[in-house]
PDB file of C-alpha atoms in Angstrom:
ATOM      1  CA  UNK P   6      83.856  79.167 124.778  1.00 32.00           C
ATOM      2  CA  UNK P   7      87.254  79.687 122.492  1.00 38.00           C
ATOM      3  CA  UNK P   8      85.327  78.331 119.014  1.00 39.00           C
ATOM      4  CA  UNK P   9      82.122  80.726 119.208  1.00 37.00           C
ATOM      5  CA  UNK P  10      84.501  83.799 117.544  1.00 44.00           C
ATOM      6  CA  UNK P  11      85.695  81.223 114.859  1.00 47.00           C
ATOM      7  CA  UNK P  12      82.612  79.922 113.792  1.00 47.00           C
ATOM      8  CA  UNK P  13      82.530  79.414 109.620  1.00 51.00           C
ATOM      9  CA  UNK P  14      86.145  80.762 109.983  1.00 65.00           C
ATOM     10  CA  UNK P  15      87.877  78.140 107.977  1.00 76.00           C
ATOM     11  CA  UNK P  16      91.879  78.008 108.439  1.00 90.00           C
ATOM     12  CA  UNK P  17      93.097  79.440 105.745  1.00 96.00           C
ATOM     13  CA  UNK P  18      91.804  83.160 104.554  1.00 97.00           C
ATOM     14  CA  UNK P  19      92.805  84.085 101.194  1.00 98.00           C
ATOM     15  CA  UNK P  20      94.395  87.875  99.608  1.00 98.00           C
ATOM     16  CA  UNK P  21      95.166  89.236  96.863  1.00 98.00           C
ATOM     17  CA  UNK P  22      98.803  89.009  96.490  1.00 97.00           C
ATOM     18  CA  UNK P  23      97.970  93.161  94.940  1.00 97.00           C
ATOM     19  CA  UNK P  24      96.084  95.356  96.309  1.00 97.00           C
ATOM     20  CA  UNK P  25      94.980  97.104  93.301  1.00 93.00           C
ATOM     21  CA  UNK P  26      94.769 100.806  92.470  1.00 93.00           C
ATOM     22  CA  UNK P  27      90.405 101.622  91.705  1.00 93.00           C
ATOM     23  CA  UNK P  28      90.312 102.393  87.405  1.00 90.00           C
ATOM     24  CA  UNK P  29      89.111 106.009  88.294  1.00 87.00           C
ATOM     25  CA  UNK P  30      92.562 106.909  90.752  1.00 86.00           C
ATOM     26  CA  UNK P  31      95.454 109.002  89.019  1.00 82.00           C
ATOM     27  CA  UNK P  32      98.688 107.408  90.353  1.00 83.00           C
ATOM     28  CA  UNK P  33     101.625 108.977  88.738  1.00 82.00           C
ATOM     29  CA  UNK P  34     103.332 105.702  87.106  1.00 82.00           C
ATOM     30  CA  UNK P  35     106.827 106.876  89.463  1.00 80.00           C
ATOM     31  CA  UNK P  36     104.983 106.331  92.456  1.00 83.00           C
ATOM     32  CA  UNK P  37     103.357 102.959  91.485  1.00 84.00           C
ATOM     33  CA  UNK P  38     106.795 101.660  90.481  1.00 85.00           C
ATOM     34  CA  UNK P  39     109.289 103.671  93.258  1.00 85.00           C
ATOM     35  CA  UNK P  40     106.854 102.590  96.349  1.00 88.00           C
ATOM     36  CA  UNK P  41     105.268  99.219  94.854  1.00 92.00           C
ATOM     37  CA  UNK P  42     102.278  99.612  96.986  1.00 93.00           C
ATOM     38  CA  UNK P  43      99.813  97.732  95.715  1.00 94.00           C
ATOM     39  CA  UNK P  44     102.082  94.731  96.784  1.00 96.00           C
ATOM     40  CA  UNK P  45     103.671  95.372  99.812  1.00 97.00           C
ATOM     41  CA  UNK P  46     100.168  96.146 101.316  1.00 97.00           C
ATOM     42  CA  UNK P  47      99.000  92.539 100.639  1.00 98.00           C
ATOM     43  CA  UNK P  48     102.099  91.815 101.689  1.00 98.00           C
ATOM     44  CA  UNK P  49     101.636  93.408 105.568  1.00 98.00           C
ATOM     45  CA  UNK P  50      98.173  92.088 105.478  1.00 98.00           C
ATOM     46  CA  UNK P  51      99.506  88.897 104.648  1.00 98.00           C
ATOM     47  CA  UNK P  52     101.898  88.924 107.640  1.00 98.00           C
ATOM     48  CA  UNK P  53      98.900  90.582 109.918  1.00 97.00           C
ATOM     49  CA  UNK P  54      96.452  88.590 109.457  1.00 97.00           C
ATOM     50  CA  UNK P  55      98.210  85.314 109.948  1.00 96.00           C
ATOM     51  CA  UNK P  56      97.296  86.175 113.942  1.00 95.00           C
ATOM     52  CA  UNK P  57      93.929  85.735 112.591  1.00 95.00           C
ATOM     53  CA  UNK P  58      93.668  82.144 110.115  1.00 96.00           C
ATOM     54  CA  UNK P  59      96.703  80.319 110.760  1.00 94.00           C
ATOM     55  CA  UNK P  60      97.108  80.103 106.331  1.00 96.00           C
ATOM     56  CA  UNK P  61      97.071  83.342 104.562  1.00 97.00           C
ATOM     57  CA  UNK P  62      97.467  82.541 101.272  1.00 97.00           C
ATOM     58  CA  UNK P  63      97.763  85.400  98.307  1.00 97.00           C
ATOM     59  CA  UNK P  64      96.387  84.598  94.673  1.00 97.00           C
ATOM     60  CA  UNK P  65      96.424  86.927  91.814  1.00 96.00           C
ATOM     61  CA  UNK P  66      92.576  87.852  91.712  1.00 93.00           C
ATOM     62  CA  UNK P  67      90.400  86.676  94.219  1.00 97.00           C
ATOM     63  CA  UNK P  68      86.651  87.011  93.574  1.00 96.00           C
ATOM     64  CA  UNK P  69      83.683  85.869  96.239  1.00 96.00           C
ATOM     65  CA  UNK P  70      83.453  83.300  93.432  1.00 96.00           C
ATOM     66  CA  UNK P  71      86.577  80.858  94.644  1.00 96.00           C
ATOM     67  CA  UNK P  72      85.315  78.600  97.747  1.00 94.00           C
ATOM     68  CA  UNK P  73      86.545  79.638 101.826  1.00 95.00           C
ATOM     69  CA  UNK P  74      87.459  82.382 103.805  1.00 96.00           C
ATOM     70  CA  UNK P  75      88.798  85.362 100.692  1.00 98.00           C
ATOM     71  CA  UNK P  76      89.576  88.839 101.199  1.00 98.00           C
ATOM     72  CA  UNK P  77      88.545  91.577  98.390  1.00 98.00           C
ATOM     73  CA  UNK P  78      90.872  94.548  99.085  1.00 98.00           C
ATOM     74  CA  UNK P  79      90.511  97.784  96.492  1.00 97.00           C
ATOM     75  CA  UNK P  80      92.710 101.061  97.114  1.00 95.00           C
ATOM     76  CA  UNK P  81      89.556 103.535  96.561  1.00 94.00           C
ATOM     77  CA  UNK P  82      91.393 106.473  96.851  1.00 88.00           C
ATOM     78  CA  UNK P  83      94.743 108.129  97.340  1.00 83.00           C
ATOM     79  CA  UNK P  84      95.259 111.862  97.109  1.00 77.00           C
ATOM     80  CA  UNK P  85      97.953 113.906  98.020  1.00 70.00           C
ATOM     81  CA  UNK P  86      99.877 111.012  95.784  1.00 70.00           C
ATOM     82  CA  UNK P  87     100.749 113.422  93.337  1.00 62.00           C
ATOM     83  CA  UNK P  88     102.113 116.521  95.261  1.00 51.00           C
ATOM     84  CA  UNK P  89     106.180 115.594  94.851  1.00 49.00           C
ATOM     85  CA  UNK P  90     106.457 115.874  91.492  1.00 45.00           C
ATOM     86  CA  UNK P  91     104.638 119.256  91.467  1.00 42.00           C
ATOM     87  CA  UNK P  92     107.922 119.685  93.195  1.00 41.00           C
ATOM     88  CA  UNK P  93     106.578 120.997  96.529  1.00 45.00           C
ATOM     89  CA  UNK P  94     106.336 117.778  97.849  1.00 49.00           C
ATOM     90  CA  UNK P  95     104.339 119.647 101.052  1.00 53.00           C
ATOM     91  CA  UNK P  96     100.715 118.416 102.309  1.00 59.00           C
ATOM     92  CA  UNK P  97      99.985 114.856 103.484  1.00 70.00           C
ATOM     93  CA  UNK P  98      99.215 111.414 102.183  1.00 77.00           C
ATOM     94  CA  UNK P  99      96.288 109.456 102.801  1.00 85.00           C
ATOM     95  CA  UNK P 100      95.283 106.223 101.793  1.00 91.00           C
ATOM     96  CA  UNK P 101      91.710 104.552 101.872  1.00 94.00           C
ATOM     97  CA  UNK P 102      91.383 101.222 100.647  1.00 97.00           C
ATOM     98  CA  UNK P 103      87.691  98.996 100.752  1.00 98.00           C
ATOM     99  CA  UNK P 104      87.896  95.629 101.970  1.00 98.00           C
ATOM    100  CA  UNK P 105      85.286  93.020 101.559  1.00 98.00           C
ATOM    101  CA  UNK P 106      85.023  89.524 103.325  1.00 98.00           C
ATOM    102  CA  UNK P 107      83.608  86.668 101.841  1.00 97.00           C
ATOM    103  CA  UNK P 108      82.888  83.086 103.641  1.00 95.00           C
ATOM    104  CA  UNK P 109      82.369  80.182 100.354  1.00 95.00           C
ATOM    105  CA  UNK P 110      80.762  83.275  98.093  1.00 96.00           C
ATOM    106  CA  UNK P 111      77.849  84.772 100.794  1.00 96.00           C
ATOM    107  CA  UNK P 112      79.444  88.480 102.174  1.00 97.00           C
ATOM    108  CA  UNK P 113      80.742  88.634 106.132  1.00 97.00           C
ATOM    109  CA  UNK P 114      82.061  91.797 106.226  1.00 98.00           C
ATOM    110  CA  UNK P 115      83.301  95.219 104.770  1.00 98.00           C
ATOM    111  CA  UNK P 116      85.424  98.162 105.950  1.00 98.00           C
ATOM    112  CA  UNK P 117      86.924 101.371 104.522  1.00 97.00           C
ATOM    113  CA  UNK P 118      90.291 101.760 106.091  1.00 97.00           C
ATOM    114  CA  UNK P 119      91.801 105.123 105.922  1.00 95.00           C
ATOM    115  CA  UNK P 120      95.216 106.614 107.259  1.00 92.00           C
ATOM    116  CA  UNK P 121      97.080 109.688 106.317  1.00 85.00           C
ATOM    117  CA  UNK P 122     100.094 111.064 107.287  1.00 78.00           C
ATOM    118  CA  UNK P 123     100.411 114.310 109.275  1.00 64.00           C
ATOM    119  CA  UNK P 124     101.000 117.710 107.226  1.00 56.00           C
ATOM    120  CA  UNK P 125     105.071 117.448 106.162  1.00 54.00           C
ATOM    121  CA  UNK P 126     106.988 120.198 107.026  1.00 57.00           C
ATOM    122  CA  UNK P 127     109.140 121.380 104.329  1.00 57.00           C
ATOM    123  CA  UNK P 128     110.395 119.763 101.361  1.00 57.00           C
ATOM    124  CA  UNK P 129     109.941 116.082 101.749  1.00 53.00           C
ATOM    125  CA  UNK P 130     112.213 114.255  99.149  1.00 53.00           C
ATOM    126  CA  UNK P 131     110.115 111.867  96.483  1.00 48.00           C
ATOM    127  CA  UNK P 132     111.494 108.900  98.507  1.00 49.00           C
ATOM    128  CA  UNK P 133     110.001 110.335 101.280  1.00 73.00           C
ATOM    129  CA  UNK P 134     106.498 109.710 100.192  1.00 77.00           C
ATOM    130  CA  UNK P 135     106.885 106.298  99.575  1.00 83.00           C
ATOM    131  CA  UNK P 136     108.083 105.497 102.831  1.00 83.00           C
ATOM    132  CA  UNK P 137     105.087 107.248 104.470  1.00 83.00           C
ATOM    133  CA  UNK P 138     102.796 105.013 101.874  1.00 87.00           C
ATOM    134  CA  UNK P 139     104.618 102.591 103.271  1.00 91.00           C
ATOM    135  CA  UNK P 140     104.127 103.474 106.993  1.00 90.00           C
ATOM    136  CA  UNK P 141     100.386 103.897 106.280  1.00 92.00           C
ATOM    137  CA  UNK P 142     100.380 100.425 104.867  1.00 95.00           C
ATOM    138  CA  UNK P 143     101.872  98.840 107.985  1.00 96.00           C
ATOM    139  CA  UNK P 144      99.136 100.643 109.763  1.00 95.00           C
ATOM    140  CA  UNK P 145      96.243  99.497 107.664  1.00 96.00           C
ATOM    141  CA  UNK P 146      97.578  95.633 107.641  1.00 98.00           C
ATOM    142  CA  UNK P 147      97.231  95.866 111.619  1.00 97.00           C
ATOM    143  CA  UNK P 148      93.417  97.484 111.998  1.00 97.00           C
ATOM    144  CA  UNK P 149      92.597  95.072 108.404  1.00 98.00           C
ATOM    145  CA  UNK P 150      93.572  91.906 110.929  1.00 97.00           C
ATOM    146  CA  UNK P 151      92.247  93.477 114.769  1.00 97.00           C
ATOM    147  CA  UNK P 152      88.970  93.982 112.243  1.00 98.00           C
ATOM    148  CA  UNK P 153      89.712  89.812 110.404  1.00 97.00           C
ATOM    149  CA  UNK P 154      88.648  88.893 114.482  1.00 95.00           C
ATOM    150  CA  UNK P 155      85.309  89.773 114.510  1.00 95.00           C
ATOM    151  CA  UNK P 156      84.329  91.071 111.061  1.00 97.00           C
ATOM    152  CA  UNK P 157      81.443  93.223 110.531  1.00 97.00           C
ATOM    153  CA  UNK P 158      79.397  95.153 107.938  1.00 98.00           C
ATOM    154  CA  UNK P 159      80.062  98.630 107.958  1.00 97.00           C
ATOM    155  CA  UNK P 160      83.036  99.086 109.684  1.00 97.00           C
ATOM    156  CA  UNK P 161      85.044 102.122 109.821  1.00 97.00           C
ATOM    157  CA  UNK P 162      89.244 101.395 110.717  1.00 97.00           C
ATOM    158  CA  UNK P 163      91.439 103.732 111.514  1.00 94.00           C
ATOM    159  CA  UNK P 164      91.617 107.135 110.407  1.00 88.00           C
ATOM    160  CA  UNK P 165      87.993 106.800 109.796  1.00 76.00           C
ATOM    161  CA  UNK P 166      87.025 105.974 112.715  1.00 74.00           C
ATOM    162  CA  UNK P 167      86.731 109.675 113.465  1.00 63.00           C
TER     163      UNK P 167
END
């Protein structure tokens, strides 16, 4: 029945208040500050995931050690973000996020979600990057919420499906 899919799922999901960049990624400080994508991505996931979990909460840091349903997320790649500062502004923006869902410390599923923008024609002003990334983050949050409905191991979401 209805509860089959919900089996093992609590009512509350805990996610990081910021989806941090992996340490090896170089993202220009100006992009980090202006676009605030780490916080926005978590905000969008919180909003979208509330269709799956009655309560979605954020914490400064989350890990498998916390009881209940916990989603860890990290931005693992962000190619194309620097090109604005070379003055060209051309090229696509792309982002990949890895997430792992834990239930009481046990891994229930994991995913890689990738989203990218189409190549832009001509010069894209600096602000353009933030709106592109914002768009990507919104799509990703939707992908992630869909996956939370029935988590699986090694899922490829968004443009990573191809």
